mmCIF file of C-alpha atoms and ligand atoms in Angstrom:
data_model
loop_
_atom_site.group_PDB
_atom_site.id
_atom_site.type_symbol
_atom_site.label_atom_id
_atom_site.label_comp_id
_atom_site.label_asym_id
_atom_site.label_seq_id
_atom_site.Cartn_x
_atom_site.Cartn_y
_atom_site.Cartn_z
ATOM 1 C CA UNK A 1 -62.584 47.755 62.952
ATOM 2 C CA UNK A 2 -63.575 45.662 60.035
ATOM 3 C CA UNK A 3 -66.993 44.048 59.810
ATOM 4 C CA UNK A 4 -67.242 40.404 59.094
ATOM 5 C CA UNK A 5 -70.811 39.683 57.882
ATOM 6 C CA UNK A 6 -70.061 36.370 56.273
ATOM 7 C CA UNK A 7 -71.800 33.592 54.557
ATOM 8 C CA UNK A 8 -70.436 30.082 54.089
ATOM 9 C CA UNK A 9 -72.039 28.546 50.967
ATOM 10 C CA UNK A 10 -71.601 25.139 49.429
ATOM 11 C CA UNK A 11 -73.162 21.781 48.874
ATOM 12 C CA UNK A 12 -74.142 19.373 51.664
ATOM 13 C CA UNK A 13 -70.805 17.814 52.928
ATOM 14 C CA UNK A 14 -68.556 20.528 51.474
ATOM 15 C CA UNK A 15 -67.067 21.138 54.953
ATOM 16 C CA UNK A 16 -68.996 24.149 56.056
ATOM 17 C CA UNK A 17 -69.521 22.976 59.624
ATOM 18 C CA UNK A 18 -65.930 21.837 59.796
ATOM 19 C CA UNK A 19 -64.544 25.246 58.795
ATOM 20 C CA UNK A 20 -67.208 27.318 60.628
ATOM 21 C CA UNK A 21 -66.091 26.629 64.172
ATOM 22 C CA UNK A 22 -62.523 27.700 63.295
ATOM 23 C CA UNK A 23 -63.541 30.843 61.508
ATOM 24 C CA UNK A 24 -66.001 31.755 64.275
ATOM 25 C CA UNK A 25 -63.310 31.363 66.923
ATOM 26 C CA UNK A 26 -60.514 33.207 65.166
ATOM 27 C CA UNK A 27 -62.738 36.125 63.949
ATOM 28 C CA UNK A 28 -64.689 36.223 67.178
ATOM 29 C CA UNK A 29 -68.096 36.095 65.430
ATOM 30 C CA UNK A 30 -71.044 33.812 66.192
ATOM 31 C CA UNK A 31 -71.581 30.689 64.023
ATOM 32 C CA UNK A 32 -75.223 30.668 62.923
ATOM 33 C CA UNK A 33 -76.223 27.319 61.483
ATOM 34 C CA UNK A 34 -79.823 26.987 60.561
ATOM 35 C CA UNK A 35 -79.348 23.194 60.374
ATOM 36 C CA UNK A 36 -78.033 23.125 63.994
ATOM 37 C CA UNK A 37 -80.931 25.366 65.144
ATOM 38 C CA UNK A 38 -83.482 23.169 63.431
ATOM 39 C CA UNK A 39 -81.898 19.913 64.765
ATOM 40 C CA UNK A 40 -82.022 21.341 68.368
ATOM 41 C CA UNK A 41 -85.698 22.245 67.770
ATOM 42 C CA UNK A 42 -86.309 18.656 66.679
ATOM 43 C CA UNK A 43 -84.528 17.289 69.717
ATOM 44 C CA UNK A 44 -86.544 19.517 72.077
ATOM 45 C CA UNK A 45 -89.717 18.625 70.194
ATOM 46 C CA UNK A 46 -90.823 22.256 69.804
ATOM 47 C CA UNK A 47 -93.632 23.052 67.353
ATOM 48 C CA UNK A 48 -91.016 24.231 64.806
ATOM 49 C CA UNK A 49 -89.036 21.044 65.265
ATOM 50 C CA UNK A 50 -92.016 18.779 64.706
ATOM 51 C CA UNK A 51 -92.900 20.758 61.640
ATOM 52 C CA UNK A 52 -89.252 20.907 60.341
ATOM 53 C CA UNK A 53 -88.392 17.184 60.926
ATOM 54 C CA UNK A 54 -90.375 15.857 57.984
ATOM 55 C CA UNK A 55 -88.708 18.061 55.497
ATOM 56 C CA UNK A 56 -85.200 17.462 56.993
ATOM 57 C CA UNK A 57 -85.628 13.635 57.024
ATOM 58 C CA UNK A 58 -86.575 13.709 53.374
ATOM 59 C CA UNK A 59 -83.582 15.949 52.439
ATOM 60 C CA UNK A 60 -85.977 18.749 51.454
ATOM 61 C CA UNK A 61 -85.773 22.354 52.521
ATOM 62 C CA UNK A 62 -87.787 23.637 55.434
ATOM 63 C CA UNK A 63 -90.215 26.399 54.283
ATOM 64 C CA UNK A 64 -88.586 29.865 53.716
ATOM 65 C CA UNK A 65 -90.829 31.524 56.235
ATOM 66 C CA UNK A 66 -89.676 29.291 59.109
ATOM 67 C CA UNK A 67 -85.888 29.709 58.499
ATOM 68 C CA UNK A 68 -86.216 33.443 57.706
ATOM 69 C CA UNK A 69 -87.980 33.790 61.014
ATOM 70 C CA UNK A 70 -85.106 31.998 62.803
ATOM 71 C CA UNK A 71 -82.408 34.145 61.264
ATOM 72 C CA UNK A 72 -84.296 37.470 61.787
ATOM 73 C CA UNK A 73 -84.649 36.555 65.472
ATOM 74 C CA UNK A 74 -80.941 35.492 65.709
ATOM 75 C CA UNK A 75 -79.900 38.872 64.287
ATOM 76 C CA UNK A 76 -81.588 40.625 67.163
ATOM 77 C CA UNK A 77 -79.065 39.062 69.540
ATOM 78 C CA UNK A 78 -76.311 41.613 70.536
ATOM 79 C CA UNK A 79 -73.482 39.061 69.734
ATOM 80 C CA UNK A 80 -74.179 39.616 65.991
ATOM 81 C CA UNK A 81 -73.456 43.320 66.127
ATOM 82 C CA UNK A 82 -69.773 42.955 65.071
ATOM 83 C CA UNK A 83 -70.475 40.247 62.489
ATOM 84 C CA UNK A 84 -71.633 36.665 62.045
ATOM 85 C CA UNK A 85 -70.966 33.567 60.040
ATOM 86 C CA UNK A 86 -74.064 32.126 58.342
ATOM 87 C CA UNK A 87 -73.733 28.391 57.677
ATOM 88 C CA UNK A 88 -76.532 26.717 55.621
ATOM 89 C CA UNK A 89 -78.439 29.994 55.242
ATOM 90 C CA UNK A 90 -79.436 31.461 52.862
ATOM 91 C CA UNK A 91 -80.405 28.469 50.708
ATOM 92 C CA UNK A 92 -82.936 30.069 48.346
ATOM 93 C CA UNK A 93 -83.235 33.399 46.500
ATOM 94 C CA UNK A 94 -86.129 34.500 48.759
ATOM 95 C CA UNK A 95 -83.941 33.728 51.759
ATOM 96 C CA UNK A 96 -81.019 35.799 50.379
ATOM 97 C CA UNK A 97 -83.350 38.685 49.662
ATOM 98 C CA UNK A 98 -84.798 38.560 53.161
ATOM 99 C CA UNK A 99 -81.241 38.580 54.657
ATOM 100 C CA UNK A 100 -80.299 41.504 52.482
ATOM 101 C CA UNK A 101 -83.339 43.382 53.623
ATOM 102 C CA UNK A 102 -82.741 42.591 57.355
ATOM 103 C CA UNK A 103 -79.130 43.738 57.035
ATOM 104 C CA UNK A 104 -80.094 46.817 55.075
ATOM 105 C CA UNK A 105 -82.306 47.871 57.972
ATOM 106 C CA UNK A 106 -79.228 47.681 60.220
ATOM 107 C CA UNK A 107 -77.112 49.671 57.669
ATOM 108 C CA UNK A 108 -75.102 46.530 56.872
ATOM 109 C CA UNK A 109 -74.495 44.213 53.951
ATOM 110 C CA UNK A 110 -72.784 40.892 53.406
ATOM 111 C CA UNK A 111 -69.013 41.485 53.160
ATOM 112 C CA UNK A 112 -68.006 38.061 51.852
ATOM 113 C CA UNK A 113 -69.695 34.831 50.618
ATOM 114 C CA UNK A 114 -67.229 31.995 50.872
ATOM 115 C CA UNK A 115 -68.127 29.231 48.516
ATOM 116 C CA UNK A 116 -66.602 25.804 49.197
ATOM 117 C CA UNK A 117 -66.555 23.618 46.108
ATOM 118 C CA UNK A 118 -66.248 19.746 46.081
ATOM 119 C CA UNK A 119 -67.064 17.083 43.472
ATOM 120 C CA UNK A 120 -70.351 15.270 43.948
ATOM 121 C CA UNK A 121 -69.070 11.720 44.369
ATOM 122 C CA UNK A 122 -66.655 12.982 47.177
ATOM 123 C CA UNK A 123 -69.648 14.698 48.813
ATOM 124 C CA UNK A 124 -71.501 11.330 48.950
ATOM 125 C CA UNK A 125 -68.470 9.622 50.581
ATOM 126 C CA UNK A 126 -68.086 12.493 53.088
ATOM 127 C CA UNK A 127 -71.733 12.494 54.206
ATOM 128 C CA UNK A 128 -72.326 8.769 54.435
ATOM 129 C CA UNK A 129 -69.190 8.394 56.556
ATOM 130 C CA UNK A 130 -69.878 11.415 58.806
ATOM 131 C CA UNK A 131 -70.349 11.167 62.536
ATOM 132 C CA UNK A 132 -71.449 14.190 64.753
ATOM 133 C CA UNK A 133 -71.064 14.932 68.409
ATOM 134 C CA UNK A 134 -74.466 14.894 70.198
ATOM 135 C CA UNK A 135 -73.180 17.514 72.611
ATOM 136 C CA UNK A 136 -71.054 20.105 70.714
ATOM 137 C CA UNK A 137 -72.127 19.227 67.092
ATOM 138 C CA UNK A 138 -68.433 18.842 65.946
ATOM 139 C CA UNK A 139 -68.312 16.716 62.785
ATOM 140 C CA UNK A 140 -65.968 13.747 62.339
ATOM 141 C CA UNK A 141 -65.561 11.159 59.573
ATOM 142 C CA UNK A 142 -64.939 7.526 59.958
ATOM 143 C CA UNK A 143 -62.107 7.570 57.362
ATOM 144 C CA UNK A 144 -61.172 11.264 56.600
ATOM 145 C CA UNK A 145 -61.270 12.734 60.073
ATOM 146 C CA UNK A 146 -61.640 9.919 62.655
ATOM 147 C CA UNK A 147 -61.959 10.640 66.368
ATOM 148 C CA UNK A 148 -59.036 9.614 68.556
ATOM 149 C CA UNK A 149 -61.400 7.086 70.252
ATOM 150 C CA UNK A 150 -64.189 5.420 68.197
ATOM 151 C CA UNK A 151 -67.659 6.898 68.821
ATOM 152 C CA UNK A 152 -66.274 9.590 71.212
ATOM 153 C CA UNK A 153 -65.866 13.341 70.500
ATOM 154 C CA UNK A 154 -62.244 14.565 70.752
ATOM 155 C CA UNK A 155 -63.364 18.004 71.971
ATOM 156 C CA UNK A 156 -65.908 17.271 74.749
ATOM 157 C CA UNK A 157 -66.084 13.340 74.955
ATOM 158 C CA UNK A 158 -69.717 13.550 73.828
ATOM 159 C CA UNK A 159 -71.163 10.571 71.988
ATOM 160 C CA UNK A 160 -70.984 10.493 68.235
ATOM 161 C CA UNK A 161 -74.036 9.675 66.100
ATOM 162 C CA UNK A 162 -75.067 9.517 62.440
ATOM 163 C CA UNK A 163 -77.472 12.107 61.190
ATOM 164 C CA UNK A 164 -80.881 10.596 59.972
ATOM 165 C CA UNK A 165 -80.395 12.565 56.672
ATOM 166 C CA UNK A 166 -76.977 11.041 55.943
ATOM 167 C CA UNK A 167 -78.374 7.848 54.419
ATOM 168 C CA UNK A 168 -77.269 7.609 50.782
ATOM 169 C CA UNK A 169 -80.634 8.089 49.118
ATOM 170 C CA UNK A 170 -81.356 11.158 51.271
ATOM 171 C CA UNK A 171 -77.888 12.525 50.538
ATOM 172 C CA UNK A 172 -78.515 12.238 46.790
ATOM 173 C CA UNK A 173 -81.768 14.178 47.174
ATOM 174 C CA UNK A 174 -80.085 16.905 49.254
ATOM 175 C CA UNK A 175 -77.538 17.307 46.483
ATOM 176 C CA UNK A 176 -80.278 17.665 43.833
ATOM 177 C CA UNK A 177 -82.024 20.208 46.064
ATOM 178 C CA UNK A 178 -78.740 22.135 46.446
ATOM 179 C CA UNK A 179 -78.218 22.162 42.642
ATOM 180 C CA UNK A 180 -81.697 23.429 41.932
ATOM 181 C CA UNK A 181 -82.426 25.891 44.794
ATOM 182 C CA UNK A 182 -79.098 26.956 46.328
ATOM 183 C CA UNK A 183 -76.462 26.931 43.635
ATOM 184 C CA UNK A 184 -78.121 29.960 41.961
ATOM 185 C CA UNK A 185 -77.087 31.980 45.054
ATOM 186 C CA UNK A 186 -73.513 31.935 43.802
ATOM 187 C CA UNK A 187 -74.623 34.125 40.796
ATOM 188 C CA UNK A 188 -76.693 36.274 43.162
ATOM 189 C CA UNK A 189 -73.737 37.090 45.321
ATOM 190 C CA UNK A 190 -71.318 37.340 42.303
ATOM 191 C CA UNK A 191 -73.509 40.252 41.146
ATOM 192 C CA UNK A 192 -72.821 41.941 44.543
ATOM 193 C CA UNK A 193 -69.132 41.268 43.975
ATOM 194 C CA UNK A 194 -68.561 39.426 47.298
ATOM 195 C CA UNK A 195 -67.965 35.847 46.289
ATOM 196 C CA UNK A 196 -64.708 34.003 47.024
ATOM 197 C CA UNK A 197 -64.426 30.399 45.639
ATOM 198 C CA UNK A 198 -62.419 27.830 47.718
ATOM 199 C CA UNK A 199 -61.271 24.428 46.558
ATOM 200 C CA UNK A 200 -62.884 22.158 49.147
ATOM 201 C CA UNK A 201 -61.101 19.025 47.959
ATOM 202 C CA UNK A 202 -57.943 19.994 49.987
ATOM 203 C CA UNK A 203 -57.369 18.860 53.484
ATOM 204 C CA UNK A 204 -59.322 20.704 56.199
ATOM 205 C CA UNK A 205 -56.188 22.627 57.244
ATOM 206 C CA UNK A 206 -55.501 23.709 53.590
ATOM 207 C CA UNK A 207 -59.142 24.739 53.108
ATOM 208 C CA UNK A 208 -58.870 26.805 56.214
ATOM 209 C CA UNK A 209 -55.613 28.456 55.131
ATOM 210 C CA UNK A 210 -57.374 29.432 51.808
ATOM 211 C CA UNK A 211 -60.283 30.970 53.707
ATOM 212 C CA UNK A 212 -57.875 32.961 55.925
ATOM 213 C CA UNK A 213 -56.158 34.284 52.864
ATOM 214 C CA UNK A 214 -59.470 35.614 51.548
ATOM 215 C CA UNK A 215 -60.648 37.038 54.762
ATOM 216 C CA UNK A 216 -57.296 38.613 55.916
ATOM 217 C CA UNK A 217 -56.349 39.291 59.467
ATOM 218 C CA UNK A 218 -58.999 39.051 62.159
ATOM 219 C CA UNK A 219 -58.292 42.437 63.453
ATOM 220 C CA UNK A 220 -58.138 43.508 67.152
HETATM 221 P P1 AP5 B 1 -77.527 21.552 57.208
HETATM 222 O O1 AP5 B 1 -77.346 21.166 58.621
HETATM 223 O O2 AP5 B 1 -77.266 22.999 56.946
HETATM 224 O O3 AP5 B 1 -76.785 20.574 56.315
HETATM 225 P P2 AP5 B 1 -76.028 20.713 54.913
HETATM 226 O O4 AP5 B 1 -75.989 22.107 54.242
HETATM 227 O O5 AP5 B 1 -76.645 19.614 54.149
HETATM 228 O O6 AP5 B 1 -74.592 20.673 55.213
HETATM 229 P P3 AP5 B 1 -73.854 19.537 56.032
HETATM 230 O O7 AP5 B 1 -73.908 19.831 57.457
HETATM 231 O O8 AP5 B 1 -74.460 18.226 55.573
HETATM 232 O O9 AP5 B 1 -72.382 19.638 55.510
HETATM 233 P P4 AP5 B 1 -71.230 20.544 55.810
HETATM 234 O O10 AP5 B 1 -70.841 21.374 54.566
HETATM 235 O O11 AP5 B 1 -71.406 21.356 57.104
HETATM 236 O O12 AP5 B 1 -70.069 19.511 55.962
HETATM 237 P P5 AP5 B 1 -69.290 18.984 57.222
HETATM 238 O O13 AP5 B 1 -68.347 20.039 57.768
HETATM 239 O O14 AP5 B 1 -70.149 18.405 58.202
HETATM 240 O O15 AP5 B 1 -79.037 21.336 56.804
HETATM 241 C C1 AP5 B 1 -79.708 20.112 57.122
HETATM 242 C C2 AP5 B 1 -81.152 20.268 56.768
HETATM 243 O O16 AP5 B 1 -81.780 21.292 57.500
HETATM 244 C C3 AP5 B 1 -81.469 20.671 55.220
HETATM 245 O O17 AP5 B 1 -81.421 19.503 54.455
HETATM 246 C C4 AP5 B 1 -82.904 21.332 55.416
HETATM 247 O O18 AP5 B 1 -83.896 20.327 55.526
HETATM 248 C C5 AP5 B 1 -82.715 22.073 56.762
HETATM 249 N N1 AP5 B 1 -82.277 23.411 56.631
HETATM 250 C C6 AP5 B 1 -81.110 23.983 57.163
HETATM 251 N N2 AP5 B 1 -80.889 25.248 56.745
HETATM 252 C C7 AP5 B 1 -82.022 25.617 55.960
HETATM 253 C C8 AP5 B 1 -82.403 26.691 55.256
HETATM 254 N N3 AP5 B 1 -81.681 27.784 55.228
HETATM 255 N N4 AP5 B 1 -83.496 26.592 54.445
HETATM 256 C C9 AP5 B 1 -84.352 25.534 54.432
HETATM 257 N N5 AP5 B 1 -83.951 24.334 55.067
HETATM 258 C C10 AP5 B 1 -82.886 24.350 55.783
HETATM 259 O O19 AP5 B 1 -68.373 17.883 56.571
HETATM 260 C C11 AP5 B 1 -68.991 16.699 55.997
HETATM 261 C C12 AP5 B 1 -68.075 15.463 56.296
HETATM 262 O O20 AP5 B 1 -66.817 15.543 55.556
HETATM 263 C C13 AP5 B 1 -67.683 15.302 57.787
HETATM 264 O O21 AP5 B 1 -67.650 13.987 58.068
HETATM 265 C C14 AP5 B 1 -66.279 15.916 57.816
HETATM 266 O O22 AP5 B 1 -65.459 15.347 58.804
HETATM 267 C C15 AP5 B 1 -65.727 15.637 56.370
HETATM 268 N N6 AP5 B 1 -64.832 16.654 55.883
HETATM 269 C C16 AP5 B 1 -64.921 17.999 56.066
HETATM 270 N N7 AP5 B 1 -63.977 18.626 55.433
HETATM 271 C C17 AP5 B 1 -63.206 17.673 54.837
HETATM 272 C C18 AP5 B 1 -62.031 17.764 53.963
HETATM 273 N N8 AP5 B 1 -61.473 18.913 53.604
HETATM 274 N N9 AP5 B 1 -61.608 16.570 53.462
HETATM 275 C C19 AP5 B 1 -62.172 15.354 53.840
HETATM 276 N N10 AP5 B 1 -63.202 15.282 54.615
HETATM 277 C C20 AP5 B 1 -63.774 16.457 55.108
HETATM 278 ZN ZN1 ZN B 2 -68.264 17.281 71.298
#
């Protein structure tokens, strides 16, 4: 059976979270979002959450050592044996190197890095209008992807909220951080020959169709 050791890469607001749940369900691999893990830690007021919150609220990256620790631990879980979908990780060259080393220890390597590309002004509109389910983390948008009932999640009826880091000034800083620290990863994975670029300006269904074309059938 084919191995799906996948990374979803792209700027904040490109639609990584929107696509991730569909990919994870269809390819039966766990969705590993370092952003979701960090936000859960903030909510539960763990040491890591308290430490991470100040970086997240400013739109800065949480230190590499913290997120690398999260992912190393996550890769110990048996559900990642047949593959995984990394969303929001890696975000720096040291994170990518740490992931490669951890996979190498397991005799594995990234099979595909899906890069979702969207123009910067569209990203600002997407993020400032985004609403997220408090319960299942599903993303909605007040204009582009509105829930059937205002303020309520279609999937689980959870309450929708706006992320603290989706204020416009913070969004602009996150985009700057992406350009300087994360975009170089496209070259890094290009050198490994595993990059597939996807036009993220299409509708969510069209983006998903493009991703399926790249990944091929889910297998048995
Ligand atoms: P994280 O949670 O990873 O956020 P992000 O990368 O900034 O990505 P987003 O969740 O903002 O965007 P998305 O691409 O998932 O878009 P979505 O699908 O929601 O990270 C948050 C913070 O945590 C970081 O700033 C950092 O501090 C910390 N962190 C996390 N990982 C880290 C790491 N590895 N290292 C260090 N720090 C780390 O879509 C956006 C909106 O657009 C939604 O409203 C959606 O409905 C809408 N939309 C989606 N697709 C479409 C479409 N095709 N057309 C129109 N609208 C669309
Ligand atoms: Zn929900």
